[in-house]
């Protein structure tokens, strides 16, 4: 039976990416060897890494602009540590918009002072708080573009001379914004880039070399840039599959084309959440709602088991909300087709008819 995978991460990838990736496990590029057994120093794999790094920048419009792309390990959570290790000398500003932002703040406090620019913790993070003032003595500002757990997304970014660092784990490559506004972008691959096991870091080289502490090689962005993201054995299969997915995105017409589809999917689902009297959106302010992770609730909890049955019968998978929010969360990453959202909407309408 066809499944419609709304999982928040690890998440759906295009079918053709799964097919090509699985072929490469058996026989990589007709070499008679698996992608899993060749040397990461072989020409074939070095080409994969270079193609992945190049596509990562190209699709964001960041080629030849002083940026480097790295495919690292340790997840986005490890970047909470690395960012502070490499950039925090005295004081950094953090926008507290959700669980992940909160975790980033916690890690940064080990390295220096954290100034909370604004917070939406008072309402379980169901809105994007406004930054009123930005102190001038910050080493950097840290933002989270899309808050995967509660389903909010930033629509605008502070205009400031302070360097901007941004966790884009759950919306990178999903929308057409000015990526040159940021000095460091990071994203765990498993939401919109590829499989779990690698994290994309895009960093402007001029940002580095300004802290006085000694940085261990494995944590030092400069070392990792100098070694072309191959300081040690990289996660070869995750990087290869990410490369395939970035190629897929390029063939779709890049971010501009995918953004149109992402908008259509989100508009369709939110329209039903707002129209259908049985449901309500978790994020009340429309402008703060995420195009990637739509969160909603059933007003009458007696209907939840019926909804679960109907969803299951239709092949709808992965819509259970995060345990800290409850309700439902439909994640609509790049590879999810509009037709899957149509199925979810029809399940919501069926529930309305039956009740
Ligand atoms: C999932 C997620 C993370 C954590 O990613 P890991 O790779 O599991 O460490 C961090 N930030 C955001 C915005 C996320 O969605």
Coordinates of C-alpha atoms and ligand atoms in Angstrom, one line a residue:
X1 CA 0.0 0.0 0.0
X2 CA 1.2 3.5 -0.8
X3 CA 2.4 5.4 2.2
X4 CA 2.3 9.1 2.6
X5 CA 5.2 10.0 4.9
X6 CA 4.7 13.1 6.9
X7 CA 7.5 12.2 9.4
X8 CA 9.4 15.1 10.9
X9 CA 12.8 13.5 10.5
X10 CA 14.5 11.3 9.4
X11 CA 12.1 12.0 6.6
X12 CA 10.9 11.2 3.1
X13 CA 13.3 11.5 0.2
X14 CA 12.5 11.2 -3.5
X15 CA 12.0 7.7 -4.8
X16 CA 14.6 8.1 -7.5
X17 CA 17.2 9.0 -4.8
X18 CA 16.4 5.8 -2.8
X19 CA 16.7 3.8 -6.1
X20 CA 20.0 5.3 -7.1
X21 CA 21.4 5.1 -3.5
X22 CA 20.5 1.5 -3.2
X23 CA 22.1 0.7 -6.6
X24 CA 25.3 2.3 -5.4
X25 CA 25.4 0.0 -2.4
X26 CA 25.5 -3.0 -4.8
X27 CA 27.7 -1.5 -7.6
X28 CA 28.9 2.1 -7.5
X29 CA 29.1 3.7 -11.0
X30 CA 29.8 0.3 -12.6
X31 CA 33.1 0.0 -10.6
X32 CA 32.3 -3.5 -9.4
X33 CA 32.5 -2.2 -5.8
X34 CA 30.0 -0.8 -3.3
X35 CA 30.0 2.8 -2.3
X36 CA 30.3 1.4 1.2
X37 CA 33.7 -0.3 0.5
X38 CA 35.7 2.1 -1.6
X39 CA 38.3 4.4 0.0
X40 CA 37.1 7.8 0.9
X41 CA 40.4 9.0 -0.6
X42 CA 39.7 7.3 -3.9
X43 CA 39.1 9.7 -6.9
X44 CA 35.6 8.4 -7.2
X45 CA 34.6 9.4 -3.7
X46 CA 36.6 12.7 -3.6
X47 CA 34.5 13.6 -6.7
X48 CA 31.3 12.8 -4.8
X49 CA 32.3 15.0 -1.8
X50 CA 33.3 17.8 -4.1
X51 CA 30.1 17.6 -6.1
X52 CA 28.0 17.6 -2.9
X53 CA 29.9 20.6 -1.5
X54 CA 29.6 22.5 -4.8
X55 CA 25.8 21.8 -5.2
X56 CA 25.2 22.7 -1.6
X57 CA 26.5 26.2 -2.3
X58 CA 25.2 26.6 -5.8
X59 CA 21.6 25.8 -4.9
X60 CA 21.6 28.5 -2.2
X61 CA 23.3 31.1 -4.5
X62 CA 26.4 31.1 -2.4
X63 CA 29.1 30.1 -4.9
X64 CA 32.2 32.2 -5.2
X65 CA 31.1 34.4 -2.3
X66 CA 33.6 33.4 0.3
X67 CA 31.6 30.5 1.7
X68 CA 32.7 26.9 2.2
X69 CA 30.4 23.9 2.6
X70 CA 31.3 21.1 5.0
X71 CA 29.6 17.7 5.5
X72 CA 30.3 16.9 9.1
X73 CA 29.1 14.4 11.7
X74 CA 27.4 14.8 15.1
X75 CA 24.1 16.2 14.0
X76 CA 22.8 19.7 14.3
X77 CA 23.1 19.3 18.0
X78 CA 26.8 19.1 17.7
X79 CA 26.8 22.5 15.9
X80 CA 25.3 24.0 19.0
X81 CA 28.7 23.2 20.5
X82 CA 30.9 23.9 17.5
X83 CA 29.4 27.3 16.8
X84 CA 30.1 28.5 20.3
X85 CA 33.6 26.9 20.4
X86 CA 34.6 28.6 17.2
X87 CA 32.9 32.0 17.5
X88 CA 32.0 32.9 21.1
X89 CA 34.7 35.0 22.8
X90 CA 32.6 37.1 25.2
X91 CA 28.9 37.4 24.4
X92 CA 26.5 36.1 21.8
X93 CA 22.8 36.9 21.2
X94 CA 20.3 34.0 20.9
X95 CA 16.7 34.1 19.8
X96 CA 14.8 31.6 21.9
X97 CA 12.1 30.2 19.6
X98 CA 11.8 26.6 20.6
X99 CA 13.3 23.4 21.9
X100 CA 16.2 23.4 19.5
X101 CA 17.0 27.1 20.1
X102 CA 16.8 26.4 23.9
X103 CA 19.3 23.5 23.5
X104 CA 21.7 25.7 21.5
X105 CA 21.5 28.4 24.3
X106 CA 22.3 25.8 26.9
X107 CA 25.5 24.6 25.1
X108 CA 26.7 28.2 24.3
X109 CA 26.5 29.1 28.0
X110 CA 29.5 26.7 28.5
X111 CA 31.7 29.1 26.4
X112 CA 30.6 32.6 27.2
X113 CA 27.7 35.0 28.0
X114 CA 24.4 34.4 26.3
X115 CA 22.1 37.4 25.8
X116 CA 18.6 36.3 25.0
X117 CA 17.3 38.6 22.3
X118 CA 13.7 37.6 22.7
X119 CA 11.8 34.5 23.7
X120 CA 8.4 32.8 23.1
X121 CA 8.8 30.3 25.9
X122 CA 5.9 31.9 27.8
X123 CA 3.5 30.4 25.2
X124 CA 5.1 27.1 24.6
X125 CA 6.9 28.7 21.6
X126 CA 3.7 29.0 19.5
X127 CA 4.8 32.4 18.0
X128 CA 8.0 34.1 16.7
X129 CA 9.0 36.8 19.2
X130 CA 10.1 40.2 18.1
X131 CA 13.6 41.4 18.6
X132 CA 13.5 44.9 20.1
X133 CA 17.1 45.8 20.4
X134 CA 20.4 44.3 19.4
X135 CA 23.4 45.1 21.6
X136 CA 26.4 46.2 19.5
X137 CA 28.9 44.1 21.5
X138 CA 27.8 40.6 20.3
X139 CA 30.2 38.2 18.7
X140 CA 27.3 36.8 16.7
X141 CA 23.5 36.3 16.7
X142 CA 22.0 32.8 16.6
X143 CA 18.6 32.1 15.0
X144 CA 16.5 29.1 14.2
X145 CA 14.7 29.6 10.9
X146 CA 12.1 26.9 11.3
X147 CA 11.0 25.5 14.7
X148 CA 10.3 21.9 13.8
X149 CA 8.7 20.9 17.1
X150 CA 5.9 23.5 17.4
X151 CA 5.7 24.5 13.7
X152 CA 6.7 28.2 13.5
X153 CA 9.0 29.8 10.9
X154 CA 10.8 33.1 10.7
X155 CA 9.7 35.3 7.8
X156 CA 12.3 38.0 8.2
X157 CA 15.7 38.3 9.7
X158 CA 17.4 41.0 11.7
X159 CA 19.3 43.6 9.7
X160 CA 22.5 44.1 11.6
X161 CA 26.3 44.2 11.3
X162 CA 26.6 41.5 13.8
X163 CA 27.3 38.1 12.1
X164 CA 24.2 35.9 11.7
X165 CA 24.4 32.2 12.5
X166 CA 21.3 30.2 11.7
X167 CA 20.1 26.7 12.4
X168 CA 18.1 25.8 9.2
X169 CA 17.8 22.1 9.9
X170 CA 14.2 21.8 8.9
X171 CA 13.8 24.4 6.1
X172 CA 17.0 24.7 4.2
X173 CA 16.5 24.4 0.4
X174 CA 12.8 24.8 0.9
X175 CA 12.3 28.5 0.1
X176 CA 13.9 31.3 -1.8
X177 CA 15.4 33.8 0.7
X178 CA 18.7 35.8 0.5
X179 CA 21.1 33.3 1.9
X180 CA 24.0 35.8 1.7
X181 CA 22.5 37.5 4.7
X182 CA 23.9 34.7 6.9
X183 CA 27.5 34.1 7.9
X184 CA 27.1 30.5 9.1
X185 CA 24.3 28.2 8.2
X186 CA 23.9 24.7 9.5
X187 CA 21.4 21.9 9.0
X188 CA 21.2 18.2 10.1
X189 CA 20.8 16.4 6.8
X190 CA 17.9 14.2 7.8
X191 CA 15.1 16.8 7.3
X192 CA 15.6 18.3 3.8
X193 CA 19.0 17.2 2.6
X194 CA 19.5 13.5 2.9
X195 CA 19.7 10.6 5.4
X196 CA 20.8 11.0 9.0
X197 CA 24.5 10.8 9.7
X198 CA 25.8 14.1 8.2
X199 CA 25.3 17.8 9.0
X200 CA 25.8 20.5 6.4
X201 CA 27.7 23.5 7.6
X202 CA 28.1 26.5 5.4
X203 CA 30.5 29.1 6.7
X204 CA 32.0 32.3 5.6
X205 CA 35.8 32.0 6.0
X206 CA 36.2 35.6 7.2
X207 CA 34.2 34.8 10.3
X208 CA 36.8 32.5 11.6
X209 CA 40.1 32.9 13.6
X210 CA 38.7 35.5 16.1
X211 CA 38.5 33.5 19.3
X212 CA 41.5 33.2 21.7
X213 CA 40.8 29.6 22.9
X214 CA 42.6 26.6 21.4
X215 CA 40.2 24.6 19.2
X216 CA 40.7 20.9 18.9
X217 CA 41.2 19.9 15.2
X218 CA 38.0 17.9 14.9
X219 CA 36.0 21.0 16.1
X220 CA 37.9 23.6 14.2
X221 CA 36.0 24.9 11.1
X222 CA 39.2 26.2 9.6
X223 CA 40.9 22.8 9.8
X224 CA 37.8 21.2 8.3
X225 CA 37.8 23.7 5.5
X226 CA 41.5 23.3 4.8
X227 CA 41.0 19.5 4.6
X228 CA 38.0 19.9 2.2
X229 CA 35.7 18.2 4.7
X230 CA 37.9 15.1 4.8
X231 CA 39.9 15.6 8.0
X232 CA 38.9 12.1 8.9
X233 CA 36.7 9.5 7.3
X234 CA 33.4 11.2 6.3
X235 CA 30.0 9.5 6.5
X236 CA 30.3 8.4 2.9
X237 CA 26.9 7.0 2.3
X238 CA 25.1 10.0 3.9
X239 CA 27.2 12.4 1.8
X240 CA 26.6 10.4 -1.4
X241 CA 22.8 10.2 -0.8
X242 CA 22.7 13.9 0.0
X243 CA 24.5 14.6 -3.2
X244 CA 21.9 12.6 -5.1
X245 CA 19.1 14.6 -3.4
X246 CA 20.7 17.9 -4.2
X247 CA 21.0 16.8 -7.8
X248 CA 17.3 15.9 -7.8
X249 CA 16.5 19.4 -6.4
X250 CA 18.6 21.0 -9.2
X251 CA 16.7 18.9 -11.8
X252 CA 13.4 20.1 -10.4
X253 CA 14.4 23.7 -11.1
X254 CA 16.1 24.4 -7.8
X255 CA 14.8 26.3 -4.8
X256 CA 12.5 28.6 -6.7
X257 CA 10.6 25.7 -8.3
X258 CA 10.4 23.7 -5.1
X259 CA 9.2 26.7 -3.1
X260 CA 6.1 27.0 -5.3
X261 CA 5.2 23.4 -4.6
X262 CA 5.9 23.8 -0.9
X263 CA 3.7 26.9 -0.7
X264 CA 0.9 25.1 -2.5
X265 CA 1.1 22.1 -0.1
X266 CA 1.1 24.4 3.0
X267 CA -1.8 26.5 1.7
X268 CA -3.9 23.5 1.0
X269 CA -3.4 22.0 4.5
X270 CA -3.7 25.2 6.5
X271 CA -6.9 26.1 4.6
X272 CA -8.4 22.8 5.7
X273 CA -7.3 23.1 9.3
X274 CA -8.9 26.6 9.4
X275 CA -12.0 25.6 7.5
X276 CA -12.8 22.2 9.1
X277 CA -14.7 22.8 12.4
X278 CA -13.2 19.7 14.0
X279 CA -9.6 21.0 13.9
X280 CA -7.6 24.0 15.1
X281 CA -4.1 25.2 14.3
X282 CA -1.5 25.0 17.1
X283 CA 0.1 28.2 15.9
X284 CA -2.6 30.9 16.0
X285 CA -0.8 33.7 14.1
X286 CA -0.9 32.9 10.4
X287 CA 2.3 34.8 9.7
X288 CA 4.3 32.6 12.1
X289 CA 3.1 29.3 10.7
X290 CA 5.7 27.0 9.2
X291 CA 5.5 25.9 5.6
X292 CA 7.4 22.7 6.5
X293 CA 5.8 21.5 9.7
X294 CA 2.1 22.2 10.1
X295 CA 0.8 21.5 13.7
X296 CA -2.9 21.1 14.6
X297 CA -5.3 19.6 17.1
X298 CA -8.6 17.9 17.1
X299 CA -10.9 20.0 19.3
X300 CA -12.9 17.0 20.6
X301 CA -10.4 14.4 21.8
X302 CA -13.0 11.6 21.5
X303 CA -12.5 11.8 17.8
X304 CA -8.8 11.1 17.9
X305 CA -8.9 7.3 17.7
X306 CA -11.3 7.5 14.7
X307 CA -9.0 10.0 13.0
X308 CA -6.0 7.7 13.6
X309 CA -7.9 4.8 12.0
X310 CA -8.9 6.8 8.9
X311 CA -5.4 8.1 8.5
X312 CA -4.0 4.6 8.8
X313 CA -6.4 3.2 6.3
X314 CA -5.3 6.0 3.8
X315 CA -1.6 5.2 4.3
X316 CA -1.0 8.5 6.1
X317 CA 2.2 8.0 8.2
X318 CA 4.0 10.1 10.8
X319 CA 1.6 12.8 11.8
X320 CA 1.7 12.3 15.5
X321 CA 2.7 15.6 17.2
X322 CA 5.9 16.0 19.2
X323 CA 5.3 14.8 22.8
X324 CA 5.9 18.4 24.1
X325 CA 3.1 19.8 22.0
X326 CA 0.6 17.0 21.5
X327 CA -1.9 16.8 18.6
X328 CA -0.6 16.4 15.1
X329 CA 2.3 17.6 13.0
X330 CA 2.4 17.1 9.3
X331 CA 5.9 17.6 7.9
X332 CA 5.9 18.6 4.3
X333 CA 9.5 18.5 3.2
X334 CA 10.6 19.0 -0.4
X335 CA 10.1 15.3 -1.5
X336 CA 6.5 15.1 -0.2
X337 CA 4.2 15.4 -3.2
X338 CA 1.1 17.6 -3.2
X339 CA -1.0 14.4 -3.8
X340 CA 0.0 13.2 -0.3
X341 CA -1.3 16.4 1.3
X342 CA -4.5 15.9 -0.8
X343 CA -4.9 12.5 0.9
X344 CA -4.5 13.9 4.4
X345 CA -7.0 16.7 3.6
X346 CA -9.5 14.1 2.4
X347 CA -9.1 12.1 5.6
X348 CA -9.8 15.3 7.6
X349 CA -13.0 15.8 5.5
X350 CA -14.0 12.2 6.0
X351 CA -13.8 12.6 9.7
X352 CA -16.0 15.7 9.5
X353 CA -18.7 13.7 7.5
X354 CA -18.7 10.9 10.0
X355 CA -19.0 13.0 13.1
Ligands
LIG1 C1 16.0 18.1 14.2 C2 16.6 19.4 14.6 C3 17.8 19.6 15.3 C4 18.5 18.4 15.9 O1 19.2 17.7 14.9 P1 20.1 16.5 15.2 O2 20.8 16.3 13.9 O3 19.3 15.3 15.6 O4 21.1 16.9 16.3 C5 18.3 20.9 15.6 N1 17.6 21.9 15.1 C6 16.5 21.9 14.4 C7 15.8 23.1 13.9 C8 16.0 20.6 14.1 O5 14.8 20.5 13.4

